[in-house]
């Protein structure tokens, strides 16, 4: 068999066999009976690109401008908590950062990483990176994490709003693996001076038994914000501030009015709430309400054609989640690079065959039709 599969279904099958069962359940699983997770992917089948002929699409340009950065591709690596455990060497965040360096696809590094954000950023090479923040309810800790991200050279802060409490995830409930997984993704906390001071005050050795750090972490992790907190989030950084988990146009307007620089339309890959609208269905309304503000998108992208459709619906850039994680599981950096290059090659070839030489042309009237 080939070293890396080309089709998503086979990629998933091989990753399931490669990963420890509890890690596979966590990564592959979603909320409830995973209806929304399946619907996210199926939603792409309801849109079709209309081919155009004789437009001279021999040269394509898949580059995008994002927050003043000229990116060679429209893809991003979506933030994934506990990513470290998904690579064969147990350092998936570093392996993904190396894939970003090799492909020019920026990584949005998760707060919940196995290795500290500074070490992750050190592997980016010339590719810019973004830092994903789960805003802790300890404001000093939030400030410290953002300050560290700025110092480490991250180019934007992506604040995840939809995971202030983890959703109803039957696979994880069945394996009971969350306590153990949490102990493996707290490097950004246990390396943080503010969190270490909290541990010291609680009489916990920051470098000792991770279960004790997890106990303290549960005090800071859940932070249900309100729109009144946006001014505080905005004050944390002068870097681009992107709000993730926005699917309603009214929330887009509130984000804009509150000074966000970008909107990230996502339903967390169907991992948080079951029974919801597929994220792709929200994308056109979100783009319209964003009124020119960059819109990032994830949830359900499984192929290069899916990425092209999300771009045609107005996404500025498209983030990939499970596909690259499965590649990572099979071959670390090489596996993730294989997946990214395959998605890009498919997207590029589709744009050639269908006669859309740039992302701007994908947005022309009549390029994409609802089936
Ligand atoms: C072990 C703690 O982004 C996900 C993550 C965050 C959940 C916290 C898990 O699973 O989608």
Tab-separated table of C-alpha atoms and ligand atoms in Angstrom:
chain	number	residue	atom	x	y	z
A	1	UNK	CA	0.000	0.000	0.000
A	2	UNK	CA	1.191	3.593	-0.599
A	3	UNK	CA	2.914	5.258	2.350
A	4	UNK	CA	0.159	7.873	2.621
A	5	UNK	CA	-3.393	7.490	1.297
A	6	UNK	CA	-4.939	10.082	-0.995
A	7	UNK	CA	-8.595	9.739	0.039
A	8	UNK	CA	-9.850	11.129	3.355
A	9	UNK	CA	-11.725	7.928	4.276
A	10	UNK	CA	-8.589	5.809	3.968
A	11	UNK	CA	-6.539	8.443	5.773
A	12	UNK	CA	-9.002	8.229	8.675
A	13	UNK	CA	-8.961	4.424	8.641
A	14	UNK	CA	-5.174	4.289	8.772
A	15	UNK	CA	-4.967	7.004	11.455
A	16	UNK	CA	-7.467	5.056	13.578
A	17	UNK	CA	-5.146	2.068	13.464
A	18	UNK	CA	-2.040	4.160	14.166
A	19	UNK	CA	-3.222	6.185	17.171
A	20	UNK	CA	-3.820	4.913	20.716
A	21	UNK	CA	-7.605	4.276	20.994
A	22	UNK	CA	-8.199	7.075	23.514
A	23	UNK	CA	-6.413	9.648	21.326
A	24	UNK	CA	-8.277	8.461	18.232
A	25	UNK	CA	-11.629	8.739	20.057
A	26	UNK	CA	-10.775	12.275	21.099
A	27	UNK	CA	-9.611	13.475	17.667
A	28	UNK	CA	-12.168	11.719	15.479
A	29	UNK	CA	-15.110	12.168	17.818
A	30	UNK	CA	-17.646	14.949	17.982
A	31	UNK	CA	-20.615	16.084	19.994
A	32	UNK	CA	-23.665	13.865	20.520
A	33	UNK	CA	-24.303	11.349	17.754
A	34	UNK	CA	-21.974	13.433	15.547
A	35	UNK	CA	-24.785	14.543	13.282
A	36	UNK	CA	-23.340	18.052	12.958
A	37	UNK	CA	-19.866	16.698	12.294
A	38	UNK	CA	-21.222	14.642	9.379
A	39	UNK	CA	-23.461	17.510	8.213
A	40	UNK	CA	-20.447	19.866	8.129
A	41	UNK	CA	-18.778	17.655	5.530
A	42	UNK	CA	-21.975	16.830	3.646
A	43	UNK	CA	-22.814	20.547	3.262
A	44	UNK	CA	-20.064	20.884	0.658
A	45	UNK	CA	-21.942	18.473	-1.613
A	46	UNK	CA	-24.780	20.988	-1.879
A	47	UNK	CA	-22.607	23.455	-3.775
A	48	UNK	CA	-21.106	23.071	-7.239
A	49	UNK	CA	-18.611	25.096	-9.226
A	50	UNK	CA	-19.725	25.918	-12.759
A	51	UNK	CA	-16.871	25.324	-15.235
A	52	UNK	CA	-15.733	28.153	-17.490
A	53	UNK	CA	-13.898	27.536	-20.768
A	54	UNK	CA	-11.195	29.335	-22.730
A	55	UNK	CA	-10.219	31.668	-19.907
A	56	UNK	CA	-6.493	30.916	-20.017
A	57	UNK	CA	-6.175	29.298	-16.595
A	58	UNK	CA	-2.758	27.814	-17.369
A	59	UNK	CA	-1.251	29.873	-14.523
A	60	UNK	CA	-3.094	29.965	-11.204
A	61	UNK	CA	-2.549	32.161	-8.200
A	62	UNK	CA	-3.791	30.722	-4.929
A	63	UNK	CA	-2.157	33.418	-2.828
A	64	UNK	CA	-4.112	35.503	-0.320
A	65	UNK	CA	-3.562	38.657	1.712
A	66	UNK	CA	-4.357	38.246	5.382
A	67	UNK	CA	-3.718	40.857	8.070
A	68	UNK	CA	-1.004	42.439	5.957
A	69	UNK	CA	0.670	39.104	5.229
A	70	UNK	CA	1.061	37.786	1.679
A	71	UNK	CA	0.418	34.081	2.015
A	72	UNK	CA	1.300	31.677	-0.817
A	73	UNK	CA	-1.799	29.560	-0.245
A	74	UNK	CA	-5.318	30.093	1.135
A	75	UNK	CA	-4.931	27.324	3.730
A	76	UNK	CA	-4.301	27.463	7.466
A	77	UNK	CA	-3.646	24.725	10.001
A	78	UNK	CA	-6.593	24.875	12.408
A	79	UNK	CA	-5.862	24.937	16.137
A	80	UNK	CA	-6.148	21.466	17.664
A	81	UNK	CA	-5.879	20.833	21.393
A	82	UNK	CA	-3.847	17.812	22.524
A	83	UNK	CA	-2.238	17.766	19.063
A	84	UNK	CA	1.053	16.663	20.592
A	85	UNK	CA	-0.235	13.154	21.233
A	86	UNK	CA	-1.321	12.766	17.604
A	87	UNK	CA	2.240	12.470	16.261
A	88	UNK	CA	4.259	9.267	16.567
A	89	UNK	CA	6.921	11.002	18.704
A	90	UNK	CA	4.386	12.644	21.039
A	91	UNK	CA	5.328	16.174	19.883
A	92	UNK	CA	2.653	16.886	17.314
A	93	UNK	CA	2.660	20.651	17.883
A	94	UNK	CA	6.337	20.834	16.921
A	95	UNK	CA	5.812	18.440	14.002
A	96	UNK	CA	2.931	20.590	12.718
A	97	UNK	CA	4.996	23.766	13.051
A	98	UNK	CA	7.643	22.081	10.872
A	99	UNK	CA	4.952	21.214	8.328
A	100	UNK	CA	3.978	24.897	8.334
A	101	UNK	CA	7.623	25.820	7.683
A	102	UNK	CA	7.810	23.374	4.756
A	103	UNK	CA	4.545	24.333	3.071
A	104	UNK	CA	4.067	28.039	3.865
A	105	UNK	CA	0.692	27.150	5.427
A	106	UNK	CA	0.426	29.089	8.725
A	107	UNK	CA	-0.287	27.153	11.891
A	108	UNK	CA	-2.764	28.432	14.459
A	109	UNK	CA	-1.071	26.971	17.524
A	110	UNK	CA	-3.414	25.822	20.287
A	111	UNK	CA	-3.209	26.946	23.903
A	112	UNK	CA	-3.620	23.262	24.800
A	113	UNK	CA	-0.267	22.064	23.518
A	114	UNK	CA	2.243	19.481	24.618
A	115	UNK	CA	5.142	21.883	24.036
A	116	UNK	CA	5.243	25.576	25.044
A	117	UNK	CA	4.240	28.183	22.480
A	118	UNK	CA	7.803	29.549	22.259
A	119	UNK	CA	9.171	26.150	21.209
A	120	UNK	CA	6.369	25.747	18.677
A	121	UNK	CA	7.066	29.186	17.162
A	122	UNK	CA	10.774	28.358	16.909
A	123	UNK	CA	9.875	25.719	14.283
A	124	UNK	CA	7.874	28.017	11.980
A	125	UNK	CA	10.830	29.007	9.789
A	126	UNK	CA	9.731	31.849	7.505
A	127	UNK	CA	6.043	30.951	7.734
A	128	UNK	CA	3.988	33.244	9.985
A	129	UNK	CA	2.004	31.688	12.804
A	130	UNK	CA	-1.031	32.564	14.907
A	131	UNK	CA	-1.735	31.784	18.547
A	132	UNK	CA	-5.115	30.409	19.631
A	133	UNK	CA	-6.219	31.527	23.067
A	134	UNK	CA	-8.762	29.906	25.341
A	135	UNK	CA	-9.346	32.968	27.483
A	136	UNK	CA	-8.797	31.888	31.094
A	137	UNK	CA	-10.903	33.452	33.794
A	138	UNK	CA	-7.672	34.621	35.424
A	139	UNK	CA	-7.060	37.851	33.500
A	140	UNK	CA	-3.420	38.106	34.529
A	141	UNK	CA	-2.869	34.668	33.032
A	142	UNK	CA	-4.555	35.712	29.772
A	143	UNK	CA	-2.337	38.780	29.601
A	144	UNK	CA	0.734	36.681	30.238
A	145	UNK	CA	-0.117	34.138	27.520
A	146	UNK	CA	-0.793	36.867	24.953
A	147	UNK	CA	2.361	38.725	25.929
A	148	UNK	CA	4.387	35.536	25.478
A	149	UNK	CA	2.790	34.969	22.058
A	150	UNK	CA	3.725	38.505	21.006
A	151	UNK	CA	7.298	38.035	22.241
A	152	UNK	CA	7.560	34.714	20.381
A	153	UNK	CA	6.608	36.381	17.085
A	154	UNK	CA	3.049	35.188	16.530
A	155	UNK	CA	1.203	37.378	14.023
A	156	UNK	CA	-2.307	37.291	15.442
A	157	UNK	CA	-4.393	36.054	18.380
A	158	UNK	CA	-7.324	33.751	17.636
A	159	UNK	CA	-9.725	33.693	20.593
A	160	UNK	CA	-11.910	30.597	20.745
A	161	UNK	CA	-15.324	31.526	22.115
A	162	UNK	CA	-17.268	28.275	21.758
A	163	UNK	CA	-15.352	26.021	24.140
A	164	UNK	CA	-15.633	27.676	27.543
A	165	UNK	CA	-17.024	24.308	28.562
A	166	UNK	CA	-16.439	21.114	26.586
A	167	UNK	CA	-19.473	19.713	24.795
A	168	UNK	CA	-21.255	16.377	25.255
A	169	UNK	CA	-18.800	13.989	23.592
A	170	UNK	CA	-19.944	10.382	23.977
A	171	UNK	CA	-16.712	8.839	22.711
A	172	UNK	CA	-14.655	10.688	25.313
A	173	UNK	CA	-17.235	10.008	28.009
A	174	UNK	CA	-17.014	6.312	27.165
A	175	UNK	CA	-13.214	6.183	27.294
A	176	UNK	CA	-13.079	8.533	30.296
A	177	UNK	CA	-9.848	9.854	28.841
A	178	UNK	CA	-10.173	13.592	29.436
A	179	UNK	CA	-8.332	13.749	32.769
A	180	UNK	CA	-5.382	11.923	31.246
A	181	UNK	CA	-5.383	13.988	28.020
A	182	UNK	CA	-5.497	17.235	29.994
A	183	UNK	CA	-2.331	16.248	31.831
A	184	UNK	CA	-0.596	16.135	28.446
A	185	UNK	CA	-1.567	19.528	27.081
A	186	UNK	CA	-0.795	22.012	29.820
A	187	UNK	CA	2.722	23.050	28.766
A	188	UNK	CA	1.631	26.629	28.083
A	189	UNK	CA	0.256	26.816	31.607
A	190	UNK	CA	3.010	25.045	33.530
A	191	UNK	CA	5.625	27.171	31.703
A	192	UNK	CA	3.772	30.392	32.472
A	193	UNK	CA	4.984	32.616	35.336
A	194	UNK	CA	1.437	33.608	36.346
A	195	UNK	CA	0.191	30.016	36.395
A	196	UNK	CA	3.321	28.846	38.214
A	197	UNK	CA	2.698	31.468	40.879
A	198	UNK	CA	-0.859	30.136	41.244
A	199	UNK	CA	0.504	26.617	41.643
A	200	UNK	CA	3.060	27.769	44.194
A	201	UNK	CA	0.337	29.558	46.173
A	202	UNK	CA	-1.678	26.315	46.150
A	203	UNK	CA	1.380	24.366	47.322
A	204	UNK	CA	1.670	22.454	44.029
A	205	UNK	CA	5.030	21.649	42.419
A	206	UNK	CA	4.680	22.918	38.791
A	207	UNK	CA	7.049	20.218	37.578
A	208	UNK	CA	5.627	17.473	39.744
A	209	UNK	CA	2.543	15.284	39.377
A	210	UNK	CA	0.583	16.692	36.364
A	211	UNK	CA	-2.717	15.654	37.999
A	212	UNK	CA	-2.244	18.400	40.586
A	213	UNK	CA	-1.634	20.989	37.858
A	214	UNK	CA	-4.793	19.764	36.121
A	215	UNK	CA	-6.779	20.420	39.302
A	216	UNK	CA	-5.568	24.017	39.329
A	217	UNK	CA	-6.075	24.345	35.564
A	218	UNK	CA	-9.751	23.474	35.912
A	219	UNK	CA	-10.056	26.635	38.029
A	220	UNK	CA	-8.894	28.849	35.160
A	221	UNK	CA	-9.993	27.094	31.965
A	222	UNK	CA	-13.722	27.694	31.728
A	223	UNK	CA	-14.355	31.329	30.964
A	224	UNK	CA	-17.820	32.143	29.661
A	225	UNK	CA	-17.332	35.610	28.225
A	226	UNK	CA	-19.961	38.162	27.302
A	227	UNK	CA	-19.764	40.916	24.691
A	228	UNK	CA	-18.885	43.269	27.542
A	229	UNK	CA	-15.547	41.420	27.761
A	230	UNK	CA	-14.607	42.204	24.167
A	231	UNK	CA	-13.068	45.539	25.157
A	232	UNK	CA	-10.801	43.655	27.554
A	233	UNK	CA	-9.857	41.095	24.879
A	234	UNK	CA	-9.126	43.927	22.479
A	235	UNK	CA	-6.931	45.639	25.060
A	236	UNK	CA	-4.747	42.529	25.391
A	237	UNK	CA	-2.885	43.074	22.141
A	238	UNK	CA	-2.243	45.285	19.177
A	239	UNK	CA	-1.834	42.161	17.035
A	240	UNK	CA	-4.785	41.199	14.823
A	241	UNK	CA	-7.552	39.866	17.067
A	242	UNK	CA	-9.689	37.149	15.498
A	243	UNK	CA	-12.834	35.782	17.160
A	244	UNK	CA	-13.437	32.073	16.533
A	245	UNK	CA	-16.760	30.280	16.667
A	246	UNK	CA	-18.853	33.054	15.086
A	247	UNK	CA	-21.722	31.790	12.921
A	248	UNK	CA	-24.478	34.387	13.438
A	249	UNK	CA	-24.449	37.679	11.485
A	250	UNK	CA	-25.442	39.658	14.572
A	251	UNK	CA	-22.373	38.280	16.378
A	252	UNK	CA	-20.257	39.341	13.399
A	253	UNK	CA	-21.555	42.897	13.774
A	254	UNK	CA	-20.840	42.897	17.497
A	255	UNK	CA	-17.321	41.605	16.861
A	256	UNK	CA	-16.737	44.312	14.243
A	257	UNK	CA	-18.140	47.045	16.471
A	258	UNK	CA	-15.948	45.843	19.334
A	259	UNK	CA	-12.775	46.153	17.297
A	260	UNK	CA	-12.071	42.581	16.158
A	261	UNK	CA	-9.812	42.402	13.110
A	262	UNK	CA	-11.097	39.093	11.803
A	263	UNK	CA	-13.999	36.672	12.089
A	264	UNK	CA	-13.473	32.917	12.276
A	265	UNK	CA	-16.620	31.111	11.148
A	266	UNK	CA	-16.568	27.633	12.679
A	267	UNK	CA	-18.630	25.231	14.755
A	268	UNK	CA	-15.487	23.572	16.093
A	269	UNK	CA	-15.724	20.730	13.588
A	270	UNK	CA	-18.973	19.559	15.198
A	271	UNK	CA	-17.101	18.804	18.418
A	272	UNK	CA	-18.998	21.153	20.681
A	273	UNK	CA	-22.717	21.235	19.865
A	274	UNK	CA	-24.690	18.567	18.058
A	275	UNK	CA	-27.756	19.284	15.928
A	276	UNK	CA	-26.501	22.640	14.730
A	277	UNK	CA	-26.407	24.117	11.278
A	278	UNK	CA	-23.389	23.036	9.215
A	279	UNK	CA	-20.836	25.848	9.467
A	280	UNK	CA	-20.704	26.183	5.654
A	281	UNK	CA	-24.379	27.206	5.680
A	282	UNK	CA	-23.520	30.147	7.927
A	283	UNK	CA	-20.556	31.274	5.848
A	284	UNK	CA	-22.331	33.455	3.225
A	285	UNK	CA	-24.219	35.429	5.891
A	286	UNK	CA	-21.090	35.796	7.983
A	287	UNK	CA	-19.125	37.076	4.983
A	288	UNK	CA	-21.844	39.573	4.171
A	289	UNK	CA	-22.042	40.870	7.741
A	290	UNK	CA	-18.243	41.011	7.968
A	291	UNK	CA	-18.399	43.693	5.288
A	292	UNK	CA	-14.808	43.333	4.153
A	293	UNK	CA	-13.292	42.110	7.432
A	294	UNK	CA	-11.300	38.897	6.791
A	295	UNK	CA	-13.292	35.721	7.413
A	296	UNK	CA	-11.493	32.497	8.278
A	297	UNK	CA	-13.415	29.265	7.983
A	298	UNK	CA	-13.196	25.688	9.226
A	299	UNK	CA	-15.488	22.720	9.910
A	300	UNK	CA	-15.949	19.885	7.470
A	301	UNK	CA	-13.188	20.645	4.940
A	302	UNK	CA	-11.960	17.264	3.737
A	303	UNK	CA	-10.616	17.976	0.243
A	304	UNK	CA	-9.110	20.614	-2.007
A	305	UNK	CA	-12.491	20.963	-3.712
A	306	UNK	CA	-14.100	21.736	-0.336
A	307	UNK	CA	-11.526	24.459	0.266
A	308	UNK	CA	-12.244	25.961	-3.171
A	309	UNK	CA	-15.981	26.055	-2.418
A	310	UNK	CA	-15.439	27.800	0.923
A	311	UNK	CA	-13.247	30.375	-0.836
A	312	UNK	CA	-15.892	30.847	-3.509
A	313	UNK	CA	-18.427	31.496	-0.734
A	314	UNK	CA	-16.211	34.320	0.486
A	315	UNK	CA	-13.824	32.843	3.058
A	316	UNK	CA	-10.517	34.724	3.038
A	317	UNK	CA	-8.653	31.608	4.168
A	318	UNK	CA	-9.688	28.045	4.963
A	319	UNK	CA	-8.403	26.104	7.956
A	320	UNK	CA	-7.826	22.367	7.804
A	321	UNK	CA	-8.387	20.232	10.913
A	322	UNK	CA	-8.806	16.467	11.007
A	323	UNK	CA	-7.189	15.735	7.585
A	324	UNK	CA	-3.770	17.059	8.586
A	325	UNK	CA	-4.049	15.539	12.068
A	326	UNK	CA	-4.572	12.127	10.471
A	327	UNK	CA	-1.542	12.718	8.257
A	328	UNK	CA	0.409	13.658	11.370
A	329	UNK	CA	-0.662	10.411	13.017
A	330	UNK	CA	0.690	8.400	10.100
A	331	UNK	CA	3.994	10.133	9.532
A	332	UNK	CA	4.551	13.184	11.741
A	333	UNK	CA	5.658	16.247	9.770
A	334	UNK	CA	5.936	14.240	6.513
A	335	UNK	CA	2.368	12.980	6.860
A	336	UNK	CA	0.966	16.441	7.545
A	337	UNK	CA	2.951	17.877	4.612
A	338	UNK	CA	1.569	15.129	2.360
A	339	UNK	CA	-1.997	16.035	3.298
A	340	UNK	CA	-1.487	19.786	2.826
A	341	UNK	CA	0.251	19.328	-0.528
A	342	UNK	CA	-2.473	16.953	-1.708
A	343	UNK	CA	-5.226	19.415	-0.756
A	344	UNK	CA	-3.399	22.263	-2.466
A	345	UNK	CA	-2.686	20.237	-5.595
A	346	UNK	CA	-6.329	19.202	-5.844
A	347	UNK	CA	-7.524	22.787	-5.337
A	348	UNK	CA	-5.067	24.102	-7.915
A	349	UNK	CA	-5.977	21.443	-10.490
A	350	UNK	CA	-9.691	22.031	-9.958
A	351	UNK	CA	-9.241	25.751	-10.553
A	352	UNK	CA	-7.296	24.947	-13.747
A	353	UNK	CA	-9.857	22.480	-15.083
A	354	UNK	CA	-12.820	24.679	-14.168
A	355	UNK	CA	-11.237	27.880	-15.490
A	356	UNK	CA	-10.811	29.939	-12.313
A	357	UNK	CA	-7.215	31.178	-12.243
A	358	UNK	CA	-7.438	33.123	-8.977
A	359	UNK	CA	-9.490	33.249	-5.814
A	360	UNK	CA	-11.025	36.531	-6.930
A	361	UNK	CA	-12.418	34.812	-10.035
A	362	UNK	CA	-14.070	32.145	-7.857
A	363	UNK	CA	-16.238	34.884	-6.382
A	364	UNK	CA	-17.593	36.074	-9.714
A	365	UNK	CA	-21.340	35.974	-10.199
A	366	UNK	CA	-22.462	32.467	-11.147
A	367	UNK	CA	-19.189	30.676	-10.321
A	368	UNK	CA	-20.770	28.632	-7.554
A	369	UNK	CA	-24.327	27.340	-7.630
A	370	UNK	CA	-26.478	25.744	-4.987
A	371	UNK	CA	-27.488	22.220	-6.042
B	1	LIG	C1	-8.532	17.617	27.203
B	1	LIG	C2	-9.121	18.991	27.108
B	1	LIG	O1	-10.087	22.194	21.035
B	1	LIG	C3	-11.247	20.177	21.260
B	1	LIG	C4	-10.265	21.102	21.886
B	1	LIG	C5	-10.476	21.519	23.273
B	1	LIG	C6	-11.147	20.638	24.290
B	1	LIG	C7	-10.467	20.524	25.635
B	1	LIG	C8	-9.905	19.162	25.861
B	1	LIG	O2	-11.336	19.038	21.630
B	1	LIG	O3	-11.952	20.524	20.350
